[in-house]
Short mmCIF file of C-alpha atoms and ligand atoms in Angstrom, two decimals:
data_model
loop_
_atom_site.label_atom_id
_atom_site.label_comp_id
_atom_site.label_asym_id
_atom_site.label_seq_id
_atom_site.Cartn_x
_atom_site.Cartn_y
_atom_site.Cartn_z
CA UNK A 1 -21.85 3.54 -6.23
CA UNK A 2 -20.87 0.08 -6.37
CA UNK A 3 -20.68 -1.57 -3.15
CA UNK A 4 -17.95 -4.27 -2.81
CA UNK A 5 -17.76 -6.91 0.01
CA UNK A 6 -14.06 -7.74 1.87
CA UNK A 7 -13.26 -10.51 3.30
CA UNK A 8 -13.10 -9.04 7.24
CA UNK A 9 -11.94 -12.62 9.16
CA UNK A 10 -9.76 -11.41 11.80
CA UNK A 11 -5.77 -11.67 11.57
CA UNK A 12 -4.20 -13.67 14.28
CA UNK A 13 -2.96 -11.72 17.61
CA UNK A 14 0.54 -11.05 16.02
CA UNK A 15 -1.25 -9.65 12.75
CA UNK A 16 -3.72 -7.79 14.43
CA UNK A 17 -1.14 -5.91 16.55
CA UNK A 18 1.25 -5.55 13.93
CA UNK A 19 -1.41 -3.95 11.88
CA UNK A 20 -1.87 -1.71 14.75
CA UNK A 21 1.77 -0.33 15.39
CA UNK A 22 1.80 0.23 11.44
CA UNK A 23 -0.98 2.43 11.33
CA UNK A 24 0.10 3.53 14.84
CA UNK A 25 3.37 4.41 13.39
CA UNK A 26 1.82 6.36 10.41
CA UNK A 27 -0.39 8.05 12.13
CA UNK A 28 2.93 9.41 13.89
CA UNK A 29 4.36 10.73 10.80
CA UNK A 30 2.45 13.61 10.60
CA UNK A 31 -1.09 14.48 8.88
CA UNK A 32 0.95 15.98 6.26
CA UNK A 33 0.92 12.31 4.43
CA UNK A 34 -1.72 11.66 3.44
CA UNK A 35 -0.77 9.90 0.34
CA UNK A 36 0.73 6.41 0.99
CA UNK A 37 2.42 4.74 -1.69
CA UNK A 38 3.58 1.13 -0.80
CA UNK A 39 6.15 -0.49 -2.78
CA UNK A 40 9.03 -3.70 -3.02
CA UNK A 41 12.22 -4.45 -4.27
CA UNK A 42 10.09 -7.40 -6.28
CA UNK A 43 7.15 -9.34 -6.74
CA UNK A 44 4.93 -11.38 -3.89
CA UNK A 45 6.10 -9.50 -1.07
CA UNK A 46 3.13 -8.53 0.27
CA UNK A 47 2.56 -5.08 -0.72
CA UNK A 48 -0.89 -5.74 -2.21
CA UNK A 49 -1.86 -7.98 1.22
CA UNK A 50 -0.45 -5.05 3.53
CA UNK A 51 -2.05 -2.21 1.61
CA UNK A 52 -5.57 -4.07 2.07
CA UNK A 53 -4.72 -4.72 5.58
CA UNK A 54 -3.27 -1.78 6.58
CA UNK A 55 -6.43 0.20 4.79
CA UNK A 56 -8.72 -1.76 6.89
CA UNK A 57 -7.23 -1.23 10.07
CA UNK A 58 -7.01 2.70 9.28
CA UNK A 59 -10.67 2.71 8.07
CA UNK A 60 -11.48 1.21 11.48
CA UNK A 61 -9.70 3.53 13.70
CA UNK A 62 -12.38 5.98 12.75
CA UNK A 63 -10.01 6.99 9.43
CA UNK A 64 -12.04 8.07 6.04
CA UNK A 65 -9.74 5.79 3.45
CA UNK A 66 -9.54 5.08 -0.10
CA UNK A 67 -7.07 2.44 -1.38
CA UNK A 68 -6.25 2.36 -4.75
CA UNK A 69 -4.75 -0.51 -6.90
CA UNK A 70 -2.02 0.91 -8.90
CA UNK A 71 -0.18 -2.48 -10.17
CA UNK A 72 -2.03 -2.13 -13.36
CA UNK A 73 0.16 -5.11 -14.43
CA UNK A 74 -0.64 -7.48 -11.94
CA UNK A 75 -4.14 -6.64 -10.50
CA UNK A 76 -5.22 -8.88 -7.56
CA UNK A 77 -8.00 -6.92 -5.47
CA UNK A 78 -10.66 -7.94 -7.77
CA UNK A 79 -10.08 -11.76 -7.41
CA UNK A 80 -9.42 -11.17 -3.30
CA UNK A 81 -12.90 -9.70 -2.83
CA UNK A 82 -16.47 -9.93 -3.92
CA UNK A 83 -18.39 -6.56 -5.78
CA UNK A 84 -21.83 -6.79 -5.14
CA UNK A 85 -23.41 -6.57 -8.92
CA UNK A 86 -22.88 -4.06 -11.47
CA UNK A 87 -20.22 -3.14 -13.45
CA UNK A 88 -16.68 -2.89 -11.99
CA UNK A 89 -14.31 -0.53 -14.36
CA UNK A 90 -11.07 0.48 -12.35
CA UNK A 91 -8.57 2.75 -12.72
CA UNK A 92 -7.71 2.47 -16.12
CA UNK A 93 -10.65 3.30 -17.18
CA UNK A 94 -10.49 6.65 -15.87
CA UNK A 95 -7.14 6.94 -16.39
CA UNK A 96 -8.17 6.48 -20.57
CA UNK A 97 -11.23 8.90 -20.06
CA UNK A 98 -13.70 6.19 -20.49
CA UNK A 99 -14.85 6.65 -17.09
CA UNK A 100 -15.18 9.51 -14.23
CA UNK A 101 -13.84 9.18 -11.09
CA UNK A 102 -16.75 8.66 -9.34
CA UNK A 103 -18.01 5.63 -11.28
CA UNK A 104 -14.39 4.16 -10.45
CA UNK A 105 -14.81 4.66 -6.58
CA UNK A 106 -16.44 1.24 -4.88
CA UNK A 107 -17.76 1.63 -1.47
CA UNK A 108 -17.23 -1.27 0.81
CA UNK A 109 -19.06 -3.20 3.60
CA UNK A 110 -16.31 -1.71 5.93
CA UNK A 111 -17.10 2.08 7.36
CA UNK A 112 -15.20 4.50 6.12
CA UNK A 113 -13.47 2.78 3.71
CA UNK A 114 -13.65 3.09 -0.27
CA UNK A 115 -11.76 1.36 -2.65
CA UNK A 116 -10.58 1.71 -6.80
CA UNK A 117 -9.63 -1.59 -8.41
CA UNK A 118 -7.02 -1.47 -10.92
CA UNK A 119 -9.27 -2.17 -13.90
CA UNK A 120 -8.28 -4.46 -17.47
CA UNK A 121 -4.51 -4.47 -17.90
CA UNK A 122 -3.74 -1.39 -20.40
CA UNK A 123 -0.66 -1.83 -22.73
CA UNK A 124 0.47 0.92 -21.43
CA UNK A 125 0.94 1.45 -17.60
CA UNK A 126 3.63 3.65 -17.04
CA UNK A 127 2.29 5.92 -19.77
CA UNK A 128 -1.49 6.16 -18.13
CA UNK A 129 0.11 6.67 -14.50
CA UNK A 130 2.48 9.66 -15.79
CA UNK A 131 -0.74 11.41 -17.28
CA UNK A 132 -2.14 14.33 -15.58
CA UNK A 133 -5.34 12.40 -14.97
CA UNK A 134 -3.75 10.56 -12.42
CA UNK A 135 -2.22 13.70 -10.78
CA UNK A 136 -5.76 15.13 -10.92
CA UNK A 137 -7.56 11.77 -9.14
CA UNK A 138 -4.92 12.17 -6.32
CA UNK A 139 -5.39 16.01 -6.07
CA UNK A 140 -9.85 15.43 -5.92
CA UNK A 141 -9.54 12.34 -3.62
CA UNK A 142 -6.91 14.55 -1.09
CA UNK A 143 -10.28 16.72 -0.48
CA UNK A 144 -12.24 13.90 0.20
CA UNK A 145 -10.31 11.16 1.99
CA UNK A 146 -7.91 10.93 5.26
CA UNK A 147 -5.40 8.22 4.05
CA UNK A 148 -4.99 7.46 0.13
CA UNK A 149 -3.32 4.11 0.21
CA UNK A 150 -1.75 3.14 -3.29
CA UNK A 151 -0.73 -0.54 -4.11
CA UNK A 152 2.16 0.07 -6.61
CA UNK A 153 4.38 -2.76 -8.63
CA UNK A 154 7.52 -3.70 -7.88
CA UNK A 155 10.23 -1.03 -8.01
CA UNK A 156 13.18 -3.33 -8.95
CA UNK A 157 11.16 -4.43 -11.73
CA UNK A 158 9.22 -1.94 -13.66
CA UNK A 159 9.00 2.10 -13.08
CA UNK A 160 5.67 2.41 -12.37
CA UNK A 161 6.46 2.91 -8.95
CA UNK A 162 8.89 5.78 -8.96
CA UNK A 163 6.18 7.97 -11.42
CA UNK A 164 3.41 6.89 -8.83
CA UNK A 165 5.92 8.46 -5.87
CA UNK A 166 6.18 11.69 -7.41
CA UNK A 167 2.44 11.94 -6.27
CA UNK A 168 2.84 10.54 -3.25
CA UNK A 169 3.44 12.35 0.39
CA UNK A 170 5.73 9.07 1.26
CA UNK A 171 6.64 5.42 0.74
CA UNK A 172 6.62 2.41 2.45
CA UNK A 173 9.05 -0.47 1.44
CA UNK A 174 7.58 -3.94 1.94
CA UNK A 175 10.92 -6.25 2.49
CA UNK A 176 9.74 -9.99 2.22
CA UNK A 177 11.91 -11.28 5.24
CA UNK A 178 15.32 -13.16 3.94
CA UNK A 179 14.44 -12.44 0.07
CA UNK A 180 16.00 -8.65 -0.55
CA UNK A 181 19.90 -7.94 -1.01
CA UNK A 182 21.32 -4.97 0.83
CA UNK A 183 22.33 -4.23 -2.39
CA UNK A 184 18.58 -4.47 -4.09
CA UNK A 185 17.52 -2.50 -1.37
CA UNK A 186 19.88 0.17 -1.62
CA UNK A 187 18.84 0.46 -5.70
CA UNK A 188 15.08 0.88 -4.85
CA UNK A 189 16.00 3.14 -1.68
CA UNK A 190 17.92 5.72 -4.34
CA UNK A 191 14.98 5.28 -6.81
CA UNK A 192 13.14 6.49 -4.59
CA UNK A 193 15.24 9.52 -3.69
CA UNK A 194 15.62 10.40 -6.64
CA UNK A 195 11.66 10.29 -7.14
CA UNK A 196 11.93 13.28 -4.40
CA UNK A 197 9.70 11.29 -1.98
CA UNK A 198 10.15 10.54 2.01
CA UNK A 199 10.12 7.09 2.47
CA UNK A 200 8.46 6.67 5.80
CA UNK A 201 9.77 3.08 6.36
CA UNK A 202 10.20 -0.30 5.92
CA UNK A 203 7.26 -3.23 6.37
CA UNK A 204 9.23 -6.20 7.43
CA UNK A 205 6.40 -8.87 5.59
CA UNK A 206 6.76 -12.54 6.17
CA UNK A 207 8.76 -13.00 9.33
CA UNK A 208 8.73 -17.14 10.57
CA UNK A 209 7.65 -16.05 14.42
CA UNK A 210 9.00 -19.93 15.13
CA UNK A 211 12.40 -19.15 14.24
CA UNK A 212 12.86 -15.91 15.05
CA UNK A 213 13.40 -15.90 19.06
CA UNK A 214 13.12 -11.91 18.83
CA UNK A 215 10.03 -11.25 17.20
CA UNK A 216 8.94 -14.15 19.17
CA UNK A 217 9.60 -13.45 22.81
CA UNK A 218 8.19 -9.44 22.76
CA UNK A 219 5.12 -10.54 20.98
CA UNK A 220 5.16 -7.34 19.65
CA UNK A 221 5.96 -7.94 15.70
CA UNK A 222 3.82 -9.81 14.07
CA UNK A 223 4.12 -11.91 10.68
CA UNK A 224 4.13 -8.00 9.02
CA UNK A 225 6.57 -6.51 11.20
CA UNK A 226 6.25 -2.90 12.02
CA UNK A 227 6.12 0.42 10.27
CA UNK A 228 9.70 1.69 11.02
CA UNK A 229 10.17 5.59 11.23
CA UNK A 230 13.46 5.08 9.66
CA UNK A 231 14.26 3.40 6.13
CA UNK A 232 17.15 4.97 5.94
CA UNK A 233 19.82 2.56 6.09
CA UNK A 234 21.85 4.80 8.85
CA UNK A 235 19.19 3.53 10.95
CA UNK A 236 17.54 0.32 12.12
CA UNK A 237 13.85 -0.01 11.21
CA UNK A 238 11.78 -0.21 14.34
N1 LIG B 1 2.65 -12.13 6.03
C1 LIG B 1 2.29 -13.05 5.17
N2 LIG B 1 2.26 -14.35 5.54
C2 LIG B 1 1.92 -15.31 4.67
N3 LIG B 1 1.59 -15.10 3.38
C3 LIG B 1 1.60 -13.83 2.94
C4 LIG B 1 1.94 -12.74 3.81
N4 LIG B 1 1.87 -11.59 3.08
C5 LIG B 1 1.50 -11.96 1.83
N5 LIG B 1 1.35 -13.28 1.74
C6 LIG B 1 0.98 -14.05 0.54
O1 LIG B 1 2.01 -13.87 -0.43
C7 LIG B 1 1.45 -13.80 -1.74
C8 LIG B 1 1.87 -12.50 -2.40
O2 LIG B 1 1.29 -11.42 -1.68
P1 LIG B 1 0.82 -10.10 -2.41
O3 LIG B 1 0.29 -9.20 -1.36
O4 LIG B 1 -0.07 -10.39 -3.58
O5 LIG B 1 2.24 -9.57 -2.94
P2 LIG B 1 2.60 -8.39 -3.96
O6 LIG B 1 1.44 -7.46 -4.03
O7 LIG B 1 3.82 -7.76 -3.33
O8 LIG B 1 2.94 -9.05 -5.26
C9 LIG B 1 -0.07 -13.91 -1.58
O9 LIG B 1 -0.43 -15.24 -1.80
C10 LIG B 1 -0.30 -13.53 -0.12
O10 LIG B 1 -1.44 -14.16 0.40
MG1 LIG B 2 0.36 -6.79 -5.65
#
């Protein structure tokens, strides 16, 4: 297995403890979801930084994890950490049968935690994520891992998203603080409903402690926010 090296400097207090209530707060959903899909209304809100983080801080609370990069469009991982020789092939790879799963998964210098990159940008995403291979990867990596954390694209912006929900036991919204309509949220929200998949909460990503007296004065929400139980709309996220 290839063994793949993340970056593990520490977050700042705020980070740190956000990280914590998130993975505090799924833990509290129930070990019925397993499979975490994290999404956004659009690009650079942080869902590819939070899934990373929030795998981390699961794998270290004694969690077995994989986290797999399923923005086939707009791959990151590989270029945020370092793989440790051999050949790296990704998802897509296995996704177009060129591969098996095992020669996808990378291990990674942090315990309990595994990790398949997105691999070369296919023409064809939204095709390859529909196929029954996927389906099947989910279904063999269920057996194996606690958590299955999936970095998705943006769902205002392509669909990969919603098919990669209908394999997922929930969803997490990542809302880049001030950037999101109501309205944009709203769209994505009933995307996802209509996908037939909880969505566990909202990630509030990107909140300016300095300005923000509130998140300031408890100390208690970091630069991520928390994991809200409810992404409703009828109710505040926590
Ligand atoms: N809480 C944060 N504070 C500051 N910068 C952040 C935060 N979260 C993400 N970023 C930065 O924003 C950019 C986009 O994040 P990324 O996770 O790649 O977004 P996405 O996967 O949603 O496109 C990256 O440069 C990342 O380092
Ligand atoms: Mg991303």
């Amino acid at each position: 297995m290839i063994k793949v090296d993340i970056q593990t400097e520490t977050l700042d207090y705020h980070n740190e403890e956000a990280y914590k209530a998130l993975r505090t707060n799924l833990k509290f959903c129930g070990n019925d979801k397993k499979v975490i899909g994290i999404t956004s209304c659009q690009p650079s809100e942080g869902k590819s930084t939070v899934s990373l983080n929030l795998s981390k801080s699961l794998a270290e609370s004694g969690e077995k994890v994989v986290l797999i990069e399923c923005d086939l469009r707009k791959p990151v991982l590989i270029g945020r950490t370092s793989v440790n020789g051999g050949d790296v092939k990704g998802l897509t790879y296995f996704l177009s049968q060129q591969a098996t799963l095992n020669e996808v998964v990378c291990g990674t210098n942090i315990e309990n935690l595994q990790m398949i990159y997105a691999g070369p940008v296919a023409p064809n995403p939204a095709e390859l994520l529909g196929s029954k291979y996927f389906k099947a990867a989910i279904e063999a990596l269920r057996k194996v891992f606690d958590y299955i954390i999936i970095d998705t694209p943006p769902l205002g912006a392509v669909i990969d998203s919603a098919i990669i929900a209908q394999n997922c036991d929930g969803m997490a919204i990542v809302l880049e603080s001030g950037k999101d309509s109501y309205h944009f949220v709203r769209e994505v929200k009933d995307q996802l409903d209509k996908a037939g998949v909880p969505i566990l909460g909202v990630i509030l990503n990107k909140v300016e402690i300095s300005k923000n007296s509130y998140y300031g004065r408890y100390g208690k929400y970091g630069k991520y926010g928390s994991y809200g139980r409810y992404g409703y709309g009828e109710k505040k996220a926590e």
